[in-house]
Amino acid sequence: MLTEPRSGRLAAWGNALLAGLVSPDDAVQRIVGDDALHRVDGLPGESGPVGLSLALGRLRGLGASGFRVALPVPGHPLGLSGPPEFNTRALAREEAVLVPGAALGLVPDVSEAGPEGDVHVEVVWHCLPVREAPPADVPSLGEAERELAEALRDATELLSRLDLAGAGPAAQAALEAYRARAERDREVLAPGYPPRAARVLELAQRVGALVAIARAPGAAGGRGGSAGAEHGAAVSASQMAVREEALRPVERTARRAQVAAYNACVEERERG
């Protein structure tokens, strides 16, 4: 969770576009980000993949009232509403966008080509029918904020126990990547979102970053991540299992909060 999910960018800037707060060109540029190209396949009325600008306009014409994010993982269908075919695709990618009003959903398929340092990324969003039903396990912003405060304490305490200062280069690199992104991307959501949603998303990303750091190679081994060398693979594996058990609920809370933040515009609109 060190990087913003593509589904989050699509939902945030798609909602801003529907609200008339950004132009189609600006929305597409922000959704695509550093990728080379985004297309949408399976859109009703189209025989093949179409560009993102055309797809957003077509979704509006099909009755789209907003864009919701789903960030499911096995055992936790967060944000999904069915049917099984869509849920299966979304679970495989661990993210999706639901389009209420149009009864459609979008699942990204990402392909990369080119040498390291010059990777060309293309994304095809596969469009499938979805049920118009309440999404699974999505908290309110208030719930998410309260849960995150506790999760942040848990993650910080866990990192202290793991001794991050000596956790090795992978954990340090993850921490620096998060800090650099936080400095670069001050605008964490698109126009039209309530300030509380931006606050919740930023905190969720911080918690997600701490989870990624704690999971980095060497983060469970004390000074220099040397537990495997000092104590053998059995002890190291046991430490890893304990660490993962402690991190799982923290990571789950961060994902729930991200979904709540990205979906805040639609929730407010539906409440009138």
Coordinates of C-alpha atoms in Angstrom, one line a residue:
M1 CA 0.0 0.0 0.0
L2 CA 2.9 2.3 -0.5
T3 CA 1.5 3.5 -3.8
E4 CA -2.0 4.8 -4.6
P5 CA -4.1 2.0 -6.2
R6 CA -5.2 2.7 -9.8
S7 CA -8.8 2.1 -8.7
G8 CA -8.4 4.9 -6.3
R9 CA -7.2 7.4 -8.9
L10 CA -10.0 6.3 -11.3
A11 CA -12.7 6.7 -8.7
A12 CA -11.4 10.0 -7.2
W13 CA -11.0 11.8 -10.5
G14 CA -14.0 10.1 -12.1
N15 CA -16.1 11.5 -9.2
A16 CA -14.6 15.0 -9.7
L17 CA -15.5 14.7 -13.4
L18 CA -19.1 13.7 -12.8
A19 CA -19.4 16.7 -10.4
G20 CA -18.1 19.1 -13.1
L21 CA -15.1 20.1 -11.0
V22 CA -12.4 19.0 -13.5
S23 CA -12.3 18.8 -17.3
P24 CA -12.2 15.4 -19.1
D25 CA -8.6 15.9 -20.1
D26 CA -7.5 16.7 -16.6
A27 CA -9.4 13.7 -15.2
V28 CA -7.8 11.3 -17.7
Q29 CA -4.3 12.8 -17.1
R30 CA -4.6 12.3 -13.3
I31 CA -6.1 8.8 -13.7
V32 CA -3.3 7.6 -16.0
G33 CA -0.5 9.1 -13.9
D34 CA 2.8 7.7 -14.8
D35 CA 1.3 4.9 -16.9
A36 CA 1.6 5.1 -20.7
L37 CA -2.0 4.3 -21.6
H38 CA -5.4 3.3 -20.1
R39 CA -8.2 1.7 -22.1
V40 CA -11.6 0.2 -21.3
D41 CA -12.7 -3.1 -22.8
G42 CA -16.2 -4.6 -22.7
L43 CA -18.1 -1.4 -22.4
P44 CA -21.7 -1.7 -23.5
G45 CA -22.2 -0.5 -27.1
E46 CA -18.5 -0.9 -28.0
S47 CA -17.0 -3.8 -30.0
G48 CA -13.5 -3.4 -28.6
P49 CA -11.3 -1.4 -26.2
V50 CA -11.8 2.3 -26.2
G51 CA -9.8 5.2 -24.7
L52 CA -10.4 6.4 -21.2
S53 CA -11.9 9.7 -22.1
L54 CA -14.6 8.1 -24.3
A55 CA -15.2 5.4 -21.7
L56 CA -15.9 8.0 -18.9
G57 CA -18.3 9.8 -21.2
R58 CA -20.1 6.6 -22.1
L59 CA -20.4 5.6 -18.4
R60 CA -22.0 8.9 -17.7
G61 CA -24.4 8.3 -20.5
L62 CA -25.2 4.9 -19.1
G63 CA -26.4 6.5 -15.9
A64 CA -23.2 6.5 -13.7
S65 CA -23.9 8.4 -10.5
G66 CA -20.4 7.9 -9.0
F67 CA -17.4 5.7 -8.7
R68 CA -16.7 3.4 -5.8
V69 CA -13.4 1.6 -4.9
A70 CA -13.1 -2.1 -3.9
L71 CA -9.9 -3.4 -2.4
P72 CA -10.6 -7.1 -1.8
V73 CA -8.2 -9.9 -0.8
P74 CA -8.9 -13.6 -0.3
G75 CA -11.2 -13.9 2.8
H76 CA -12.2 -10.3 2.7
P77 CA -14.3 -9.1 -0.2
L78 CA -14.0 -5.5 0.8
G79 CA -16.2 -3.2 -1.3
L80 CA -17.6 -5.9 -3.6
S81 CA -21.3 -6.5 -4.3
G82 CA -21.3 -9.4 -6.8
P83 CA -21.9 -11.3 -9.0
P84 CA -19.4 -14.1 -8.6
E85 CA -17.7 -13.5 -12.0
F86 CA -16.9 -9.9 -11.2
N87 CA -15.9 -10.7 -7.6
T88 CA -13.5 -13.4 -8.9
R89 CA -11.8 -11.0 -11.3
A90 CA -11.5 -8.3 -8.6
L91 CA -10.1 -10.7 -6.0
A92 CA -7.4 -11.8 -8.5
R93 CA -6.3 -8.1 -9.0
E94 CA -7.1 -7.1 -5.4
E95 CA -8.8 -3.9 -6.6
A96 CA -11.7 -2.7 -8.7
V97 CA -14.1 0.2 -9.4
L98 CA -17.9 -0.1 -9.1
V99 CA -20.1 2.3 -11.0
P100 CA -23.4 2.7 -9.3
G101 CA -26.2 3.9 -11.5
A102 CA -24.7 2.0 -14.5
A103 CA -24.6 -1.4 -12.7
L104 CA -21.1 -1.9 -14.1
G105 CA -17.6 -2.6 -12.6
L106 CA -14.1 -2.1 -13.9
V107 CA -11.1 -4.4 -13.1
P108 CA -7.6 -3.4 -14.2
D109 CA -5.3 -5.7 -16.1
V110 CA -1.7 -4.2 -16.0
S111 CA 1.0 -5.1 -18.5
E112 CA 4.6 -3.9 -18.5
A113 CA 7.3 -3.9 -21.2
G114 CA 10.7 -2.5 -21.6
P115 CA 14.0 -2.5 -19.7
E116 CA 14.4 -1.5 -16.0
G117 CA 14.2 2.2 -15.7
D118 CA 12.2 2.6 -18.9
V119 CA 9.2 0.4 -18.3
H120 CA 6.1 1.0 -20.5
V121 CA 2.9 0.4 -18.5
E122 CA -0.5 -0.1 -20.1
V123 CA -3.7 -0.7 -18.3
V124 CA -6.9 -2.3 -19.7
W125 CA -10.0 -1.9 -17.5
H126 CA -12.3 -4.8 -18.1
C127 CA -16.0 -3.8 -17.8
L128 CA -18.5 -6.3 -16.3
P129 CA -22.0 -6.2 -14.9
V130 CA -22.3 -5.7 -11.1
R131 CA -25.1 -5.9 -8.7
E132 CA -26.6 -2.7 -7.4
A133 CA -26.3 -3.6 -3.8
P134 CA -24.5 -2.3 -0.7
P135 CA -20.7 -3.0 -0.9
A136 CA -19.2 -5.4 1.6
D137 CA -17.7 -4.2 4.9
V138 CA -17.1 -0.6 4.0
P139 CA -17.0 1.6 7.1
S140 CA -18.1 5.2 7.5
L141 CA -15.4 7.9 7.5
G142 CA -15.9 8.3 11.3
E143 CA -15.5 4.6 11.9
A144 CA -12.4 4.4 9.7
E145 CA -10.8 7.4 11.4
R146 CA -11.3 5.8 14.9
E147 CA -10.0 2.4 13.7
L148 CA -7.0 4.0 12.1
A149 CA -5.9 5.8 15.3
E150 CA -5.7 2.5 17.1
A151 CA -4.1 0.7 14.1
L152 CA -1.4 3.4 13.9
R153 CA -0.5 2.8 17.5
D154 CA -0.4 -0.9 16.9
A155 CA 1.8 -0.6 13.9
T156 CA 4.2 1.9 15.6
E157 CA 4.6 -0.4 18.6
L158 CA 5.2 -3.4 16.4
L159 CA 7.9 -1.5 14.5
S160 CA 9.6 -0.6 17.7
R161 CA 9.6 -4.3 18.8
L162 CA 11.1 -5.2 15.4
D163 CA 13.8 -2.6 15.8
L164 CA 13.4 -0.8 12.5
A165 CA 16.6 1.2 13.0
G166 CA 18.5 -2.0 12.4
A167 CA 16.0 -3.7 10.1
G168 CA 18.1 -3.7 7.0
P169 CA 18.1 -1.8 3.7
A170 CA 14.8 -3.1 2.4
A171 CA 12.8 -1.6 5.3
Q172 CA 14.8 1.6 5.1
A173 CA 14.2 2.0 1.4
A174 CA 10.4 1.4 1.9
L175 CA 10.4 4.2 4.6
E176 CA 12.3 6.6 2.4
A177 CA 9.9 5.8 -0.6
Y178 CA 6.9 6.6 1.6
R179 CA 8.4 9.9 2.9
A180 CA 9.3 11.0 -0.7
R181 CA 5.8 10.2 -1.9
A182 CA 4.2 12.1 1.0
E183 CA 6.3 15.2 0.1
R184 CA 5.6 14.9 -3.6
D185 CA 1.9 14.2 -3.5
R186 CA 0.3 16.8 -1.3
E187 CA -3.1 16.4 -3.0
V188 CA -4.2 13.0 -1.9
L189 CA -7.7 13.2 -3.3
A190 CA -9.5 15.0 -6.2
P191 CA -11.5 18.2 -5.9
G192 CA -14.9 17.8 -4.3
Y193 CA -13.9 15.4 -1.5
P194 CA -14.5 16.5 2.1
P195 CA -11.4 17.4 4.1
R196 CA -12.0 14.5 6.5
A197 CA -11.8 12.0 3.6
A198 CA -8.4 13.4 2.6
R199 CA -7.3 13.1 6.3
V200 CA -8.5 9.5 6.5
L201 CA -6.8 8.5 3.3
E202 CA -3.5 10.1 4.2
L203 CA -3.5 8.3 7.6
A204 CA -4.5 5.0 5.9
Q205 CA -1.6 5.3 3.5
R206 CA 0.7 6.0 6.4
V207 CA -0.5 2.9 8.2
G208 CA -0.1 0.9 5.0
A209 CA 3.4 2.2 4.6
L210 CA 4.3 1.1 8.1
V211 CA 2.8 -2.4 7.4
A212 CA 4.9 -2.7 4.2
I213 CA 8.0 -1.6 6.2
A214 CA 7.4 -4.2 8.9
R215 CA 6.9 -6.9 6.2
A216 CA 10.2 -6.0 4.4
P217 CA 13.0 -8.6 4.3
G218 CA 15.1 -8.2 7.4
A219 CA 12.4 -6.3 9.4
A220 CA 11.8 -9.2 11.9
G221 CA 15.3 -10.1 12.7
G222 CA 16.6 -7.4 15.1
R223 CA 19.9 -5.8 14.4
G224 CA 20.6 -6.1 10.7
G225 CA 17.8 -8.6 10.2
S226 CA 20.2 -11.4 11.2
A227 CA 17.8 -13.7 13.0
G228 CA 18.1 -16.3 10.3
A229 CA 21.9 -16.4 10.4
E230 CA 22.0 -16.4 14.3
H231 CA 19.1 -18.7 15.2
G232 CA 18.4 -20.8 12.1
A233 CA 15.5 -21.0 9.6
A234 CA 13.0 -22.5 12.1
V235 CA 13.2 -19.6 14.5
S236 CA 13.1 -17.1 11.7
A237 CA 10.0 -18.7 10.2
S238 CA 8.3 -18.7 13.6
Q239 CA 9.1 -15.0 14.0
M240 CA 7.7 -14.3 10.6
A241 CA 4.5 -16.0 11.4
V242 CA 4.0 -14.1 14.6
R243 CA 4.8 -10.8 12.8
E244 CA 2.3 -11.6 10.0
E245 CA -0.4 -12.5 12.5
A246 CA 0.1 -9.1 14.2
L247 CA 0.1 -7.1 11.0
R248 CA -3.0 -8.7 9.4
P249 CA -5.6 -6.8 11.3
V250 CA -3.7 -3.5 10.9
E251 CA -3.4 -3.9 7.2
R252 CA -7.1 -4.8 7.0
T253 CA -8.0 -1.6 8.9
A254 CA -5.9 0.5 6.5
R255 CA -7.6 -1.0 3.4
R256 CA -11.1 -0.4 4.9
A257 CA -10.2 3.2 5.6
Q258 CA -8.8 3.7 2.0
V259 CA -12.1 2.4 0.6
A260 CA -14.1 4.7 2.9
A261 CA -12.1 7.7 1.9
Y262 CA -12.3 7.1 -1.9
N263 CA -16.1 6.4 -1.6
A264 CA -16.9 9.4 0.6
C265 CA -18.1 11.5 -2.4
V266 CA -20.6 8.9 -3.4
E267 CA -21.7 8.3 0.2
E268 CA -22.4 12.0 0.7
R269 CA -24.3 12.3 -2.6
E270 CA -26.5 9.3 -1.8
R271 CA -27.3 10.8 1.6
G272 CA -28.5 13.9 -0.2

